[in-house]
Tab-separated table of C-alpha atoms and ligand atoms in Angstrom:
chain	number	residue	atom	x	y	z
A	1	MET	CA	51.733	73.327	21.492
A	2	THR	CA	55.526	73.378	21.559
A	3	ASN	CA	57.725	71.130	23.567
A	4	THR	CA	58.594	72.423	26.971
A	5	THR	CA	60.734	69.448	27.838
A	6	ASP	CA	64.289	70.450	28.748
A	7	ASN	CA	67.296	68.616	27.392
A	8	TRP	CA	65.189	66.263	25.382
A	9	THR	CA	65.957	65.109	21.877
A	10	LYS	CA	64.602	62.092	20.065
A	11	SER	CA	67.975	60.481	20.816
A	12	SER	CA	68.421	61.494	24.454
A	13	TRP	CA	67.130	58.099	25.613
A	14	HIS	CA	70.504	56.617	24.554
A	15	ASN	CA	71.968	58.047	27.775
A	16	PHE	CA	69.598	55.948	29.888
A	17	THR	CA	69.177	52.229	30.460
A	18	ALA	CA	66.788	50.654	27.954
A	19	LEU	CA	65.338	47.373	29.191
A	20	GLN	CA	63.790	44.720	26.955
A	21	GLN	CA	65.747	45.520	23.781
A	22	PRO	CA	66.701	42.642	21.456
A	23	ASN	CA	70.389	41.697	21.409
A	24	TRP	CA	70.957	42.782	17.808
A	25	PRO	CA	74.014	40.889	16.596
A	26	ASP	CA	75.221	43.559	14.153
A	27	GLU	CA	75.062	47.173	15.263
A	28	THR	CA	76.185	48.600	11.910
A	29	LYS	CA	73.393	46.804	10.087
A	30	LEU	CA	70.902	47.925	12.751
A	31	ASN	CA	71.907	51.565	12.314
A	32	GLU	CA	71.694	51.301	8.533
A	33	ILE	CA	68.145	50.005	8.764
A	34	LEU	CA	67.124	52.640	11.291
A	35	ALA	CA	68.520	55.337	8.978
A	36	THR	CA	66.432	53.907	6.135
A	37	ILE	CA	63.274	53.992	8.264
A	38	ALA	CA	64.082	57.545	9.329
A	39	SER	CA	64.104	58.555	5.647
A	40	LEU	CA	60.701	57.007	4.946
A	41	PRO	CA	57.332	58.779	5.357
A	42	PRO	CA	55.612	58.886	8.761
A	43	LEU	CA	52.910	56.257	9.285
A	44	VAL	CA	50.465	58.610	10.995
A	45	PHE	CA	50.133	62.366	11.095
A	46	ALA	CA	50.376	64.876	13.902
A	47	GLY	CA	46.883	66.246	13.191
A	48	GLU	CA	45.357	62.798	13.702
A	49	ILE	CA	47.321	62.379	16.920
A	50	ARG	CA	45.915	65.695	18.182
A	51	ASP	CA	42.375	64.555	17.289
A	52	LEU	CA	42.868	61.400	19.333
A	53	LYS	CA	44.151	63.397	22.280
A	54	ALA	CA	41.060	65.586	22.147
A	55	GLY	CA	38.836	62.473	22.178
A	56	LEU	CA	40.718	61.027	25.139
A	57	ALA	CA	40.427	64.337	26.987
A	58	LYS	CA	36.644	63.912	26.766
A	59	ALA	CA	36.935	60.393	28.133
A	60	VAL	CA	38.824	61.734	31.176
A	61	LYS	CA	35.630	63.589	32.120
A	62	GLY	CA	33.332	60.679	31.295
A	63	GLU	CA	32.010	62.344	28.142
A	64	ALA	CA	33.407	59.574	25.941
A	65	PHE	CA	34.736	56.057	26.441
A	66	LEU	CA	37.998	54.505	25.241
A	67	LEU	CA	37.896	51.108	23.559
A	68	GLN	CA	41.401	49.804	22.899
A	69	GLY	CA	42.020	46.298	21.616
A	70	GLY	CA	43.689	43.908	19.236
A	71	ASP	CA	46.301	41.186	19.147
A	72	CYS	CA	48.751	40.642	21.969
A	73	SER	CA	51.349	40.377	19.289
A	74	GLU	CA	50.680	40.990	15.594
A	75	GLU	CA	52.349	38.593	13.195
A	76	PHE	CA	53.783	39.305	9.760
A	77	SER	CA	52.259	36.093	8.435
A	78	ARG	CA	48.797	37.204	9.521
A	79	CYS	CA	48.975	40.641	7.944
A	80	THR	CA	46.221	39.817	5.443
A	81	ALA	CA	43.072	41.610	4.304
A	82	PRO	CA	40.640	39.151	5.978
A	83	ASN	CA	42.498	39.343	9.269
A	84	ILE	CA	42.676	43.106	9.362
A	85	ARG	CA	39.034	43.399	8.263
A	86	ASP	CA	37.845	40.947	10.925
A	87	THR	CA	39.687	42.695	13.749
A	88	LEU	CA	38.267	45.999	12.567
A	89	LYS	CA	34.781	44.476	12.346
A	90	VAL	CA	34.773	43.257	15.925
A	91	LEU	CA	36.082	46.564	17.240
A	92	LEU	CA	33.419	48.458	15.267
A	93	GLN	CA	30.755	46.082	16.590
A	94	MET	CA	31.922	46.567	20.149
A	95	ALA	CA	32.087	50.331	19.691
A	96	VAL	CA	28.595	50.633	18.267
A	97	THR	CA	27.269	48.428	21.064
A	98	LEU	CA	28.898	50.677	23.668
A	99	THR	CA	27.623	53.779	21.915
A	100	TYR	CA	24.064	52.595	21.345
A	101	ALA	CA	23.438	50.405	24.384
A	102	GLY	CA	25.831	52.246	26.695
A	103	GLY	CA	25.020	55.758	25.539
A	104	LYS	CA	28.612	57.021	25.233
A	105	PRO	CA	30.617	58.081	22.166
A	106	VAL	CA	33.500	55.678	21.806
A	107	VAL	CA	37.110	56.450	20.947
A	108	LYS	CA	38.330	53.450	18.960
A	109	VAL	CA	41.995	52.513	19.223
A	110	GLY	CA	43.401	49.276	17.784
A	111	ARG	CA	46.402	47.380	19.098
A	112	ILE	CA	47.269	47.185	15.437
A	113	ALA	CA	49.568	48.391	12.651
A	114	GLY	CA	52.716	48.237	14.773
A	115	GLN	CA	52.171	45.856	17.709
A	116	TYR	CA	55.185	43.755	16.738
A	117	ALA	CA	57.486	44.117	19.763
A	118	LYS	CA	57.059	42.140	22.984
A	119	PRO	CA	58.612	42.428	26.435
A	120	ARG	CA	59.491	39.060	27.988
A	121	SER	CA	60.013	37.976	31.572
A	122	SER	CA	63.273	36.242	30.647
A	123	ASP	CA	65.966	36.667	27.947
A	124	THR	CA	65.939	32.977	27.157
A	125	GLU	CA	63.478	30.098	27.333
A	126	MET	CA	63.845	26.309	27.411
A	127	VAL	CA	62.216	24.514	24.476
A	128	ASN	CA	62.485	20.707	24.484
A	129	GLY	CA	65.545	20.882	26.687
A	130	VAL	CA	67.308	23.514	24.533
A	131	GLU	CA	67.897	27.056	25.750
A	132	LEU	CA	66.870	29.601	23.088
A	133	PRO	CA	66.653	33.398	23.019
A	134	SER	CA	63.047	34.372	23.845
A	135	TYR	CA	60.690	35.417	21.056
A	136	ARG	CA	60.437	39.211	21.245
A	137	GLY	CA	57.847	39.848	18.578
A	138	ASP	CA	58.034	39.652	14.780
A	139	MET	CA	59.912	42.922	14.568
A	140	ALA	CA	62.853	41.282	16.393
A	141	ASN	CA	62.920	37.554	15.666
A	142	ALA	CA	60.776	34.610	14.569
A	143	VAL	CA	58.675	32.507	16.905
A	144	GLN	CA	59.876	29.138	15.509
A	145	PRO	CA	61.758	27.346	18.264
A	146	ASP	CA	65.203	27.027	16.699
A	147	LEU	CA	68.321	29.045	17.296
A	148	GLU	CA	68.519	30.609	13.845
A	149	SER	CA	64.932	31.883	13.955
A	150	ARG	CA	65.464	33.371	17.374
A	151	ILE	CA	68.507	35.493	16.508
A	152	PRO	CA	67.264	39.089	16.218
A	153	ASP	CA	67.434	40.402	12.661
A	154	PRO	CA	67.202	44.198	12.168
A	155	ARG	CA	65.714	43.769	8.684
A	156	ARG	CA	62.585	42.809	10.580
A	157	LEU	CA	62.265	46.415	11.772
A	158	LEU	CA	61.911	47.558	8.184
A	159	GLN	CA	59.504	44.728	7.486
A	160	GLY	CA	57.491	45.842	10.539
A	161	TYR	CA	57.371	49.380	9.144
A	162	ASN	CA	56.134	48.041	5.791
A	163	MET	CA	53.544	45.742	7.365
A	164	SER	CA	52.298	48.609	9.541
A	165	ALA	CA	51.988	50.812	6.449
A	166	ALA	CA	50.039	48.112	4.580
A	167	THR	CA	47.758	47.543	7.577
A	168	LEU	CA	47.111	51.243	8.029
A	169	ASN	CA	46.411	51.657	4.354
A	170	LEU	CA	43.677	49.048	4.489
A	171	LEU	CA	42.274	50.396	7.769
A	172	ARG	CA	42.060	53.857	6.249
A	173	ALA	CA	40.364	52.458	3.141
A	174	PHE	CA	37.827	50.523	5.207
A	175	THR	CA	37.024	53.305	7.642
A	176	ARG	CA	36.923	56.165	5.128
A	177	GLY	CA	35.670	54.276	2.108
A	178	GLY	CA	32.251	53.194	3.331
A	179	PHE	CA	32.856	49.955	5.236
A	180	GLY	CA	32.942	51.863	8.524
A	181	ALA	CA	29.691	53.707	7.698
A	182	LEU	CA	26.907	53.225	10.202
A	183	HIS	CA	24.783	52.029	7.265
A	184	LYS	CA	26.982	48.909	7.307
A	185	VAL	CA	26.267	48.113	10.954
A	186	GLN	CA	24.646	44.795	10.048
A	187	ALA	CA	27.536	43.732	7.818
A	188	TRP	CA	29.994	43.869	10.730
A	189	ASN	CA	28.381	40.794	12.265
A	190	GLN	CA	30.426	37.824	11.145
A	191	GLU	CA	28.895	34.600	9.897
A	192	PHE	CA	30.189	32.477	12.769
A	193	VAL	CA	28.958	35.011	15.330
A	194	LYS	CA	25.496	35.486	13.798
A	195	GLN	CA	24.225	32.136	15.069
A	196	SER	CA	25.269	32.784	18.677
A	197	PRO	CA	23.127	34.421	21.380
A	198	MET	CA	25.435	37.450	21.244
A	199	GLY	CA	25.194	37.573	17.480
A	200	ARG	CA	21.411	37.660	17.743
A	201	SER	CA	21.450	40.448	20.359
A	202	TYR	CA	23.744	42.356	18.056
A	203	GLU	CA	21.444	41.766	15.057
A	204	ARG	CA	18.574	43.323	17.012
A	205	LEU	CA	20.665	46.341	17.935
A	206	ALA	CA	21.938	46.723	14.370
A	207	LYS	CA	18.420	46.503	12.988
A	208	GLN	CA	17.254	49.298	15.290
A	209	ILE	CA	20.101	51.514	14.108
A	210	SER	CA	19.346	50.729	10.456
A	211	GLN	CA	15.664	51.513	11.005
A	212	ALA	CA	16.549	54.811	12.676
A	213	LEU	CA	18.756	55.724	9.697
A	214	ALA	CA	16.040	54.729	7.228
A	215	PHE	CA	13.542	56.855	9.144
A	216	MET	CA	15.879	59.861	9.025
A	217	GLU	CA	16.285	59.416	5.281
A	218	THR	CA	12.529	59.103	4.803
A	219	ILE	CA	11.851	62.416	6.476
A	220	GLY	CA	14.593	64.062	4.449
A	221	ILE	CA	17.466	64.316	6.953
A	222	ASP	CA	20.816	64.072	5.220
A	223	THR	CA	22.567	60.896	6.384
A	224	ASP	CA	25.716	61.606	4.389
A	225	ALA	CA	27.390	63.313	7.354
A	226	PRO	CA	30.944	62.067	8.037
A	227	GLN	CA	29.841	60.954	11.536
A	228	LEU	CA	27.588	58.422	9.812
A	229	LYS	CA	29.607	57.700	6.689
A	230	GLN	CA	33.064	57.249	8.208
A	231	ALA	CA	34.520	55.679	11.305
A	232	GLN	CA	37.342	57.357	13.180
A	233	PHE	CA	39.854	54.713	14.059
A	234	PHE	CA	43.274	55.094	15.658
A	235	THR	CA	46.304	52.826	16.052
A	236	SER	CA	48.457	52.019	19.070
A	237	HIS	CA	51.255	49.739	20.193
A	238	GLU	CA	53.717	49.350	23.029
A	239	ALA	CA	56.641	51.723	22.400
A	240	LEU	CA	59.277	49.141	23.185
A	241	PHE	CA	62.093	49.100	20.605
A	242	LEU	CA	63.299	52.626	21.055
A	243	GLY	CA	65.533	52.749	17.964
A	244	TYR	CA	62.488	52.080	15.800
A	245	GLU	CA	60.373	54.649	17.652
A	246	GLU	CA	63.130	57.235	17.359
A	247	SER	CA	63.417	56.683	13.608
A	248	LEU	CA	59.730	57.540	13.173
A	249	THR	CA	59.796	60.581	15.446
A	250	ARG	CA	59.265	63.727	13.424
A	251	GLU	CA	58.897	67.440	14.060
A	252	ASP	CA	55.502	68.775	13.082
A	253	SER	CA	55.578	71.756	10.782
A	254	MET	CA	52.310	73.079	12.233
A	255	ASP	CA	53.138	73.295	15.924
A	256	GLY	CA	56.880	72.592	16.025
A	257	GLY	CA	56.356	69.700	18.449
A	258	TRP	CA	57.804	66.215	18.158
A	259	TYR	CA	55.485	63.326	17.396
A	260	ASP	CA	56.266	59.631	17.268
A	261	CYS	CA	54.570	58.893	13.959
A	262	SER	CA	54.758	55.082	14.260
A	263	GLY	CA	51.212	55.049	15.714
A	264	HIS	CA	48.684	57.446	17.193
A	265	MET	CA	48.818	56.283	20.817
A	266	LEU	CA	51.814	54.626	22.433
A	267	TRP	CA	51.963	52.851	25.696
A	268	ILE	CA	54.726	52.055	28.108
A	269	GLY	CA	54.673	48.534	29.498
A	270	ASP	CA	54.603	47.408	33.100
A	271	ARG	CA	58.200	46.170	32.715
A	272	THR	CA	59.752	49.288	31.185
A	273	ARG	CA	58.285	52.208	33.126
A	274	GLN	CA	61.306	52.981	35.330
A	275	ILE	CA	61.420	56.703	36.042
A	276	ASP	CA	65.157	56.811	35.302
A	277	GLY	CA	64.859	54.487	32.320
A	278	ALA	CA	65.144	55.079	28.587
A	279	HIS	CA	61.468	54.493	27.812
A	280	VAL	CA	60.256	57.252	30.121
A	281	GLU	CA	62.993	59.525	28.777
A	282	PHE	CA	61.970	58.930	25.164
A	283	LEU	CA	58.233	59.240	25.709
A	284	ARG	CA	58.358	62.393	27.808
A	285	GLY	CA	59.373	64.361	24.709
A	286	VAL	CA	56.848	63.201	22.129
A	287	LEU	CA	53.403	64.750	22.096
A	288	ASN	CA	51.373	61.577	21.437
A	289	PRO	CA	48.770	60.387	23.923
A	290	LEU	CA	50.520	57.912	26.197
A	291	GLY	CA	49.286	54.855	28.009
A	292	MET	CA	51.037	53.421	31.023
A	293	LYS	CA	50.406	49.894	32.253
A	294	VAL	CA	50.323	49.516	36.021
A	295	GLY	CA	50.406	46.059	37.581
A	296	PRO	CA	50.479	44.824	41.183
A	297	LYS	CA	54.217	45.463	41.533
A	298	HIS	CA	54.234	49.237	41.760
A	299	ASP	CA	54.980	52.009	44.168
A	300	ILE	CA	52.371	54.761	44.295
A	301	ASP	CA	54.839	57.617	44.721
A	302	ASP	CA	56.808	56.255	41.812
A	303	ILE	CA	53.696	56.192	39.594
A	304	LEU	CA	52.877	59.785	40.571
A	305	ALA	CA	56.435	60.842	39.741
A	306	ILE	CA	56.290	59.157	36.328
A	307	ILE	CA	52.977	60.844	35.520
A	308	GLU	CA	54.494	64.173	36.519
A	309	ARG	CA	57.522	63.473	34.295
A	310	LEU	CA	55.417	62.431	31.305
A	311	ASN	CA	52.717	65.051	31.693
A	312	PRO	CA	54.193	68.054	33.517
A	313	GLU	CA	51.494	70.385	32.160
A	314	ASN	CA	48.714	68.071	33.386
A	315	GLU	CA	47.144	68.071	29.929
A	316	ALA	CA	43.939	65.990	29.769
A	317	GLY	CA	44.163	63.243	27.132
A	318	ARG	CA	47.936	62.937	27.399
A	319	MET	CA	47.993	60.153	30.044
A	320	THR	CA	45.951	56.988	30.193
A	321	LEU	CA	46.627	54.753	33.168
A	322	ILE	CA	45.927	51.176	32.188
A	323	ALA	CA	45.321	49.216	35.380
A	324	ARG	CA	46.029	45.459	35.152
A	325	PHE	CA	45.835	44.029	38.635
A	326	GLY	CA	43.899	40.803	38.182
A	327	ALA	CA	40.434	39.815	39.357
A	328	HIS	CA	41.760	38.837	42.788
A	329	ASP	CA	43.985	41.835	43.436
A	330	ILE	CA	42.235	44.825	41.905
A	331	GLU	CA	40.362	45.602	45.122
A	332	LYS	CA	43.635	45.772	46.981
A	333	TYR	CA	45.615	47.892	44.514
A	334	LEU	CA	43.254	50.169	42.608
A	335	PRO	CA	41.585	52.264	45.362
A	336	PRO	CA	44.825	53.605	46.916
A	337	LEU	CA	46.083	54.539	43.450
A	338	LEU	CA	42.801	56.238	42.535
A	339	ARG	CA	42.921	58.260	45.755
A	340	ALA	CA	46.540	59.300	45.297
A	341	VAL	CA	46.036	60.456	41.703
A	342	LYS	CA	42.840	62.281	42.653
A	343	LYS	CA	44.543	63.984	45.595
A	344	GLU	CA	47.260	65.311	43.265
A	345	GLY	CA	44.589	66.633	40.897
A	346	MET	CA	46.155	64.766	38.007
A	347	ASN	CA	44.208	64.582	34.759
A	348	VAL	CA	44.360	60.905	33.979
A	349	LEU	CA	42.155	58.662	31.888
A	350	TRP	CA	41.542	55.435	33.775
A	351	SER	CA	41.389	52.338	31.635
A	352	CYS	CA	41.136	48.697	32.651
A	353	ASP	CA	43.211	45.919	31.099
A	354	PRO	CA	41.486	42.842	32.538
A	355	MET	CA	43.711	40.501	30.527
A	356	HIS	CA	47.314	40.655	31.658
A	357	ALA	CA	47.018	39.669	35.304
A	358	ASN	CA	44.463	36.916	34.723
A	359	ILE	CA	46.641	34.344	32.986
A	360	ARG	CA	46.700	30.703	33.979
A	361	LYS	CA	48.071	27.525	32.487
A	362	THR	CA	45.763	24.580	31.814
A	363	GLU	CA	46.677	20.981	32.504
A	364	GLY	CA	47.025	20.566	28.741
A	365	GLY	CA	49.709	23.280	28.762
A	366	HIS	CA	47.730	26.149	27.183
A	367	LYS	CA	48.186	29.665	28.477
A	368	THR	CA	44.627	30.902	28.939
A	369	ARG	CA	42.344	33.433	30.622
A	370	SER	CA	38.801	32.821	31.693
A	371	PHE	CA	35.942	35.007	30.533
A	372	ASP	CA	34.621	35.147	34.110
A	373	ASP	CA	37.916	36.422	35.556
A	374	ILE	CA	38.114	39.084	32.855
A	375	LEU	CA	34.544	40.192	33.471
A	376	SER	CA	35.012	40.102	37.211
A	377	GLU	CA	38.052	42.405	37.056
A	378	LEU	CA	36.104	44.778	34.798
A	379	ARG	CA	33.122	44.861	37.172
A	380	CYS	CA	35.382	45.609	40.121
A	381	PHE	CA	37.090	48.337	38.122
A	382	PHE	CA	33.761	50.096	37.561
A	383	GLU	CA	32.519	49.569	41.098
A	384	LEU	CA	35.721	50.833	42.690
A	385	HIS	CA	35.571	53.973	40.553
A	386	TRP	CA	31.957	54.592	41.501
A	387	ALA	CA	32.881	54.204	45.160
A	388	GLU	CA	35.741	56.731	44.855
A	389	GLY	CA	33.839	59.191	42.666
A	390	THR	CA	36.372	58.827	39.843
A	391	VAL	CA	35.707	58.070	36.172
A	392	PRO	CA	36.114	54.567	34.691
A	393	GLY	CA	36.922	55.844	31.212
A	394	GLY	CA	38.101	52.946	29.103
A	395	VAL	CA	38.972	49.315	28.523
A	396	HIS	CA	41.947	47.530	26.969
A	397	PHE	CA	41.570	44.035	25.498
A	398	GLU	CA	43.542	41.410	23.704
A	399	LEU	CA	41.106	40.184	21.080
A	400	THR	CA	40.777	39.072	17.508
A	401	GLY	CA	38.022	38.865	14.903
A	402	ASP	CA	38.950	35.224	14.377
A	403	ASP	CA	37.044	32.253	15.740
A	404	VAL	CA	39.959	31.278	17.991
A	405	THR	CA	39.832	29.131	21.130
A	406	GLU	CA	42.302	30.823	23.449
A	407	CYS	CA	40.221	32.121	26.385
A	408	THR	CA	37.828	29.836	28.235
A	409	GLY	CA	34.172	30.550	29.089
A	410	GLY	CA	31.735	32.970	27.524
A	411	ALA	CA	28.275	32.135	26.216
A	412	ARG	CA	29.527	28.906	24.655
A	413	GLN	CA	31.292	27.860	27.857
A	414	LEU	CA	34.536	27.023	26.106
A	415	ALA	CA	36.325	24.488	28.324
A	416	ASP	CA	40.042	23.892	28.945
A	417	GLU	CA	39.958	20.722	26.849
A	418	GLN	CA	38.596	22.609	23.834
A	419	LEU	CA	41.418	25.146	23.649
A	420	GLY	CA	43.432	23.030	21.218
A	421	ARG	CA	40.790	23.370	18.478
A	422	ASN	CA	41.988	26.726	17.170
A	423	TYR	CA	44.706	28.078	19.452
A	424	LEU	CA	46.695	30.468	17.233
A	425	THR	CA	48.301	33.167	19.368
A	426	THR	CA	52.097	33.365	19.514
A	427	CYS	CA	51.922	35.264	22.772
A	428	ASP	CA	48.932	35.858	25.066
A	429	PRO	CA	45.426	34.350	24.668
A	430	ARG	CA	42.845	36.618	23.032
A	431	LEU	CA	39.072	36.855	23.246
A	432	ASN	CA	37.476	35.627	20.028
A	433	ALA	CA	34.915	37.717	18.135
A	434	GLU	CA	31.941	36.280	19.984
A	435	GLN	CA	33.503	36.609	23.433
A	436	SER	CA	34.527	40.191	22.584
A	437	LEU	CA	31.010	41.129	21.585
A	438	GLU	CA	29.626	39.526	24.734
A	439	MET	CA	32.085	41.593	26.758
A	440	ALA	CA	30.871	44.751	24.986
A	441	PHE	CA	27.246	44.055	25.955
A	442	GLN	CA	28.337	43.605	29.569
A	443	ILE	CA	30.343	46.832	29.568
A	444	ALA	CA	27.443	48.708	27.942
A	445	GLU	CA	25.342	47.841	31.006
A	446	MET	CA	28.038	49.250	33.265
A	447	ILE	CA	28.648	52.522	31.429
A	448	ARG	CA	24.943	53.249	31.187
A	449	ASN	CA	24.909	53.563	34.969
B	501	PEP	C1	50.820	43.677	26.655
B	501	PEP	O1	49.972	44.578	26.679
B	501	PEP	O2	50.868	42.810	25.759
B	501	PEP	C2	51.793	43.596	27.783
B	501	PEP	C3	52.942	42.960	27.679
B	501	PEP	O3	51.329	44.199	28.874
B	501	PEP	P1	51.984	44.520	30.305
B	501	PEP	O4	53.074	45.525	30.051
B	501	PEP	O5	50.822	45.089	31.039
B	501	PEP	O6	52.476	43.227	30.872
B	502	CO	CO1	49.779	40.486	25.982
């Protein structure tokens, strides 16, 4: 497919207002770094991006289900093999649970290999009485609360490119090289999860799959098929720092279209989706599947106009609307939006982010989310879709394979006072591996309906 977008170039966003960009102190240095990145190889390939779009198009019709998840904010210091492997493990576990118990093929998309840029509600923050520039993700500045660390440094963009490349390299090795094979379904269960009720439910499910595979082998069916031997796994991040995204935007020699090769799927945040803004301008011209976050502060006509701008040909798989209204507000905001999009006949994949509008602060000062609020928003999401006759096609989580204590609740009833035990996130609280798996079993029940 060629680009039909008029007056678009990968640089045309410069003529629009770009919110949430770091205040880079040295523009010459920034441009030098961006030119270097532009000369380096793409991180992902157009053919893979097209495969993802085809998978998402199935999810629009309810023939597949999107599972998107990973860190709120990846960190350079945590770009290690165990970390990447553990995040992959939990996503593979969740996916196989949704596939086997829920009966739907799952499109797996990580918030990984590029999720290094964060939008913030304010340019500065007060730390111990000192006003500092806000942390905007490792690709802009460092989280340490001192002035020097917080000054944006463009060399971090190049570091982000390199870290993304290293992460992707390992993900590709794991998913293509046997670790993602269905034969390994039991090995994805982590030691600290195995002992939990969820871990045991998962063990049972994994055993059934292994027995089914063994049976197929016994009767002579070839289980070397790529569907069994490899996992298809895609990457995504918020397309926030537009200079970086531009530098990885390349023209595909096969179809002549432009693809942002920094990740397979890109999303536009709730804070940067202005129809006359630079983010919408940039994204309208690249052919990647796009997500758009929609929170309580939105105008329905505005959302319809943005969808029209980003997906004028109404291509299925191009647009995923990621609703994040909160457990208390979803009933108020989702149904009118569902009706409006349906009335326009827009091909949209509906996904639920039950994380971002369910944040609260504990008395001890931890930013947290409760398992029950997250689950309650998810349940409402499904029920509201069933009531409207629309398709609840995906979910979007902040999670990690680590044994962190950042969200309360779940099978172990993690309490506010226990959050300090292993609270690691530099941004939003994530579900740990066990809570994530528990969520997957709950969702499986819902999609089987
Ligand atoms: C996020 O996904 O980390 C995020 C900042 O989301 P939102 O744009 O929905 O606030
Ligand atoms: Co977040």
